[in-house]
mmCIF file of C-alpha atoms in Angstrom:
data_model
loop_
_atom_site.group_PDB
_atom_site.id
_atom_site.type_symbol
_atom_site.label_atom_id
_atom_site.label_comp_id
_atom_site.label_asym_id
_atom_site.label_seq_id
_atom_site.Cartn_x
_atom_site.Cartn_y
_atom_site.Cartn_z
ATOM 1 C CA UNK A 1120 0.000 0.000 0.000
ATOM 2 C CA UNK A 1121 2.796 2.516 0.671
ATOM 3 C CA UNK A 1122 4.516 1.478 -2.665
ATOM 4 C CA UNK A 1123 1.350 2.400 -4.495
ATOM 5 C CA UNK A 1124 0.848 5.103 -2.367
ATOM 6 C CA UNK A 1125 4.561 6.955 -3.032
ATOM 7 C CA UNK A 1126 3.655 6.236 -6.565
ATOM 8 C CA UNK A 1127 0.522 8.208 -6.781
ATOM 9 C CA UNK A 1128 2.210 11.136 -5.153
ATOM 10 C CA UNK A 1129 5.011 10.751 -7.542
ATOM 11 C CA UNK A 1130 3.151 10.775 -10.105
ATOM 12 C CA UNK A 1131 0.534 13.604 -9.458
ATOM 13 C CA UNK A 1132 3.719 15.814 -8.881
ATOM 14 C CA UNK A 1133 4.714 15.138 -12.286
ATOM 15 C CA UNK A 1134 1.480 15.445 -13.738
ATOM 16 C CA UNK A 1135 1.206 18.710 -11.864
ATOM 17 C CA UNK A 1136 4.482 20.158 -12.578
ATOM 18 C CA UNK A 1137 3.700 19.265 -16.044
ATOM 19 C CA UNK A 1138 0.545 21.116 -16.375
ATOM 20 C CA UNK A 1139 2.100 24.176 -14.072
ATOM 21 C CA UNK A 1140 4.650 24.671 -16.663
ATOM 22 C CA UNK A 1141 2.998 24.630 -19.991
ATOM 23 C CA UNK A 1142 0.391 27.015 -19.121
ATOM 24 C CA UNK A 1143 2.939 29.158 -17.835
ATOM 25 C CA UNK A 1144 5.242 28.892 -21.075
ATOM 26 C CA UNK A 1145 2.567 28.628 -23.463
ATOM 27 C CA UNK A 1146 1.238 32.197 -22.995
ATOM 28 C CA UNK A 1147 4.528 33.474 -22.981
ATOM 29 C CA UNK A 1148 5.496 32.356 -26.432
ATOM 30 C CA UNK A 1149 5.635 35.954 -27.807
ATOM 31 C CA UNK A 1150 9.150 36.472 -25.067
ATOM 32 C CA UNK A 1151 11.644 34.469 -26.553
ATOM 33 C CA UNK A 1152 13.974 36.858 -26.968
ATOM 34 C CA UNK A 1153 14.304 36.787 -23.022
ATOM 35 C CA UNK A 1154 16.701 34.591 -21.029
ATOM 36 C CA UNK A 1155 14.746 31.232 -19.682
ATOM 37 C CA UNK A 1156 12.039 32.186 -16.973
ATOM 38 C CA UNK A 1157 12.897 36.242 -17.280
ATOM 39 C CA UNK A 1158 9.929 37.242 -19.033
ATOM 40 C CA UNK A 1159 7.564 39.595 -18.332
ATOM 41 C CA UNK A 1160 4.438 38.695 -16.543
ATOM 42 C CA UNK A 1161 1.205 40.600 -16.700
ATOM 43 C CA UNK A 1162 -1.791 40.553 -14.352
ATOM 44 C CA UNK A 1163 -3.820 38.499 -17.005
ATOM 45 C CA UNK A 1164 -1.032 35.901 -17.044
ATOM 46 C CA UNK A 1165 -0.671 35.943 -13.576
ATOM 47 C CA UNK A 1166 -4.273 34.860 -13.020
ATOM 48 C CA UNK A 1167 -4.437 32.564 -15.906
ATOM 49 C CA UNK A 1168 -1.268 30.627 -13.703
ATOM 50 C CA UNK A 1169 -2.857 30.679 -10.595
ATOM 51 C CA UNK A 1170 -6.289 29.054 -11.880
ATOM 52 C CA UNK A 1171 -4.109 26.446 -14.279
ATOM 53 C CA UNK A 1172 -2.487 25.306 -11.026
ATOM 54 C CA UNK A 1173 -5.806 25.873 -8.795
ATOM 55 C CA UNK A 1174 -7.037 23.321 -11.183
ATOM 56 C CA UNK A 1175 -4.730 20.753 -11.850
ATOM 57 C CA UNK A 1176 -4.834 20.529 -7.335
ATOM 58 C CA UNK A 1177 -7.999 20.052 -7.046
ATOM 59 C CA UNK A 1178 -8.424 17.356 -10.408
ATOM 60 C CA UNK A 1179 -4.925 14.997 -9.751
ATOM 61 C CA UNK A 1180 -3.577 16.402 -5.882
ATOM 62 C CA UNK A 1181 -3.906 12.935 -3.430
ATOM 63 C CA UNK A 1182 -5.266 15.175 -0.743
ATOM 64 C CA UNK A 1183 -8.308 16.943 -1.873
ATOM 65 C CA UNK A 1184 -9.051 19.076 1.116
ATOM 66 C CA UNK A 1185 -5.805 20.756 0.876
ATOM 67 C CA UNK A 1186 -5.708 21.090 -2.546
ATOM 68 C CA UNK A 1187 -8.853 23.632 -1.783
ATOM 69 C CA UNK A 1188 -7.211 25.368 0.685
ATOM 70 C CA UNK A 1189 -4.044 25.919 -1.708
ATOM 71 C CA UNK A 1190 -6.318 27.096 -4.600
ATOM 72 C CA UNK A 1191 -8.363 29.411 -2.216
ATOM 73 C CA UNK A 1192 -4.684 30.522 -0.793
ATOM 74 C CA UNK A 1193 -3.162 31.398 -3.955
ATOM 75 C CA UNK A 1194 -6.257 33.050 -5.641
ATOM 76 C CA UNK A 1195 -6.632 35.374 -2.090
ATOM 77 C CA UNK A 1196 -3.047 36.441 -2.217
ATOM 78 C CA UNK A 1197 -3.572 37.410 -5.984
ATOM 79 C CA UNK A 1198 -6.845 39.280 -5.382
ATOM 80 C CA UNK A 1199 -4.960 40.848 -2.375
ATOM 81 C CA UNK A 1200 -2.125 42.366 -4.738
ATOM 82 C CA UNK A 1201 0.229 40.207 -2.979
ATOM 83 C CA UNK A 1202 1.842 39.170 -6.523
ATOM 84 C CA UNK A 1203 1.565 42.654 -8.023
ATOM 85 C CA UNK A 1204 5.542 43.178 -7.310
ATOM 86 C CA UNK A 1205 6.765 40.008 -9.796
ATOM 87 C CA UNK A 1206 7.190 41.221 -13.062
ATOM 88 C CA UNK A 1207 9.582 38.311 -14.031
ATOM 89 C CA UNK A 1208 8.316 35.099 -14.788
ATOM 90 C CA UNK A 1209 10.799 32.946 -12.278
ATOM 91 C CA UNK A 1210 9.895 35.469 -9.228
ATOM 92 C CA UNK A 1211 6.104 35.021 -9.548
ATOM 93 C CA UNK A 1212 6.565 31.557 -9.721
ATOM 94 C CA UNK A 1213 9.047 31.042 -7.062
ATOM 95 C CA UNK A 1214 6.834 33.325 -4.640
ATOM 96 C CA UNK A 1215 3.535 31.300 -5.852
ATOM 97 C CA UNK A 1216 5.449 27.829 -5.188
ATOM 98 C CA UNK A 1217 6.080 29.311 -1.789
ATOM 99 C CA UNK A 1218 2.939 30.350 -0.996
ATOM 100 C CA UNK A 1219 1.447 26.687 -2.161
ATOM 101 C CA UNK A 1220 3.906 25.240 0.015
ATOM 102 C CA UNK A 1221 2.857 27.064 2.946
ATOM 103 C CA UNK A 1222 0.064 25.719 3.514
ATOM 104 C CA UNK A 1223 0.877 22.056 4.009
ATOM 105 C CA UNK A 1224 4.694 22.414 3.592
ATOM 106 C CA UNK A 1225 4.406 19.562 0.964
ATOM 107 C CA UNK A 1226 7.564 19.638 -1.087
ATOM 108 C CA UNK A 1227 6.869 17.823 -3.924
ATOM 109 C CA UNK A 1228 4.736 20.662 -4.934
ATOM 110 C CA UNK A 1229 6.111 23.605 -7.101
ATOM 111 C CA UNK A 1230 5.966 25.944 -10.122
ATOM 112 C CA UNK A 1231 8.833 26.116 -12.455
ATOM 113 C CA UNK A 1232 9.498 27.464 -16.092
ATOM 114 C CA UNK A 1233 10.345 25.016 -18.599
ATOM 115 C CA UNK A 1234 11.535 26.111 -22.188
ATOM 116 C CA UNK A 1235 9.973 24.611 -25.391
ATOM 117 C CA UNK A 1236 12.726 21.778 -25.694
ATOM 118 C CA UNK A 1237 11.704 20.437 -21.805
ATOM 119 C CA UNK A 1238 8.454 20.722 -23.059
ATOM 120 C CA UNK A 1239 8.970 18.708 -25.948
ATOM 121 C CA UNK A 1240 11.172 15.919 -24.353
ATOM 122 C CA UNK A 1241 7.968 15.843 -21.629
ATOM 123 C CA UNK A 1242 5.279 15.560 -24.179
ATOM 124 C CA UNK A 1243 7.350 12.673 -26.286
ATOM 125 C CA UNK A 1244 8.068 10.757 -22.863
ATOM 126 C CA UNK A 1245 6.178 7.759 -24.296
ATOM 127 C CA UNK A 1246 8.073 5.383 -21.353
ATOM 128 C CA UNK A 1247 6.318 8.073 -18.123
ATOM 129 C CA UNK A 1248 4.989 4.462 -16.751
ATOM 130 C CA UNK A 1249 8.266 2.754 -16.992
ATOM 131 C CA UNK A 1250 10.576 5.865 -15.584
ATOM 132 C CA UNK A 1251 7.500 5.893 -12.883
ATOM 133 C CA UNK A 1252 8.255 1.975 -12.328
ATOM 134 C CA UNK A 1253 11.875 2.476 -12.637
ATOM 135 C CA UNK A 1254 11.680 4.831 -9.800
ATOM 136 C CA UNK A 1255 9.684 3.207 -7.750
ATOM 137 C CA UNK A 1256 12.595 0.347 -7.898
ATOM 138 C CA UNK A 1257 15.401 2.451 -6.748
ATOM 139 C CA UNK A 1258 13.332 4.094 -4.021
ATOM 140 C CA UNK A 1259 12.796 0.608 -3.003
ATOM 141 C CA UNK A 1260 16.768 0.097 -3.141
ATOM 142 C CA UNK A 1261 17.337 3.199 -0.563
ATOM 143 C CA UNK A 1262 14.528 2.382 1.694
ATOM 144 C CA UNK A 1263 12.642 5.101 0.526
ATOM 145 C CA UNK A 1264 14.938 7.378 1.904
ATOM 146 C CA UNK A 1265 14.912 6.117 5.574
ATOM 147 C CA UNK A 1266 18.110 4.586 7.146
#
């Protein structure tokens, strides 16, 4: 049950750093002439983050309740102005990743930028189940981390 359980959480981590990222590239397509994760970030994009990630919590995060509180967290704090200083892609994310994270301190939760080729090599990863598997096996190997 643990094995499975690890899993899941491995899993919806990837699935949600996945879905974090795109959105968060995708409507920043016109800035490549920026350095990776310096580009400007409006309001508009700001929002359109924040309910991206709001919703990929509450559809694949393995504990719904605080998957609420995150999305009603993050979407206070932008309605509050609290985001209003970022206006570089990697800040706003870092200080949105930190303000998921406060809320159940989970660390396998975050918001990064990825560039089109880490996009790509994501969306062609036709082996996800076997990496997933693979890991699973050398977590097994260290004990899961405990000595």
């Amino acid at each position: 049950m643990l094995e499975s359980r690890i899993l899941k959480v491995r899993l919806a981590t990837i699935i949600l750093a996945s879905i974090f990222v795109c959105v968060a590239f995708a409507s920043q397509a016109s800035a490549q002439s920026d350095a990776p994760g310096e580009q400007a970030v409006d309001d508009r994009l700001k929002l359109e983050i924040i309910d991206s990630v709001s919703h990929a919590l509450s559809t694949t995060y393995i504990f719904p309740d605080a998957a609420d509180k995150i999305a009603r967290h993050i979407r206070d704090r932008y309605k509050k102005k609290s985001y209003a200083e970022y206006a570089r892609m990697n800040g706003f994310l870092q200080a949105l990743t930190e303000d998921i994270r406060s809320i159940n301190n989970d660390r396998h939760l975050w918001v990064e930028y990825l560039s089109d080729e880490r996009i790509s090599l994501l969306d062609s990863d036709t082996n996800g189940a076997a990496a997933a598997a693979e890991d699973l096996r050398q977590s097994r190997q260290r004990n899961f981390g405990f000595r």
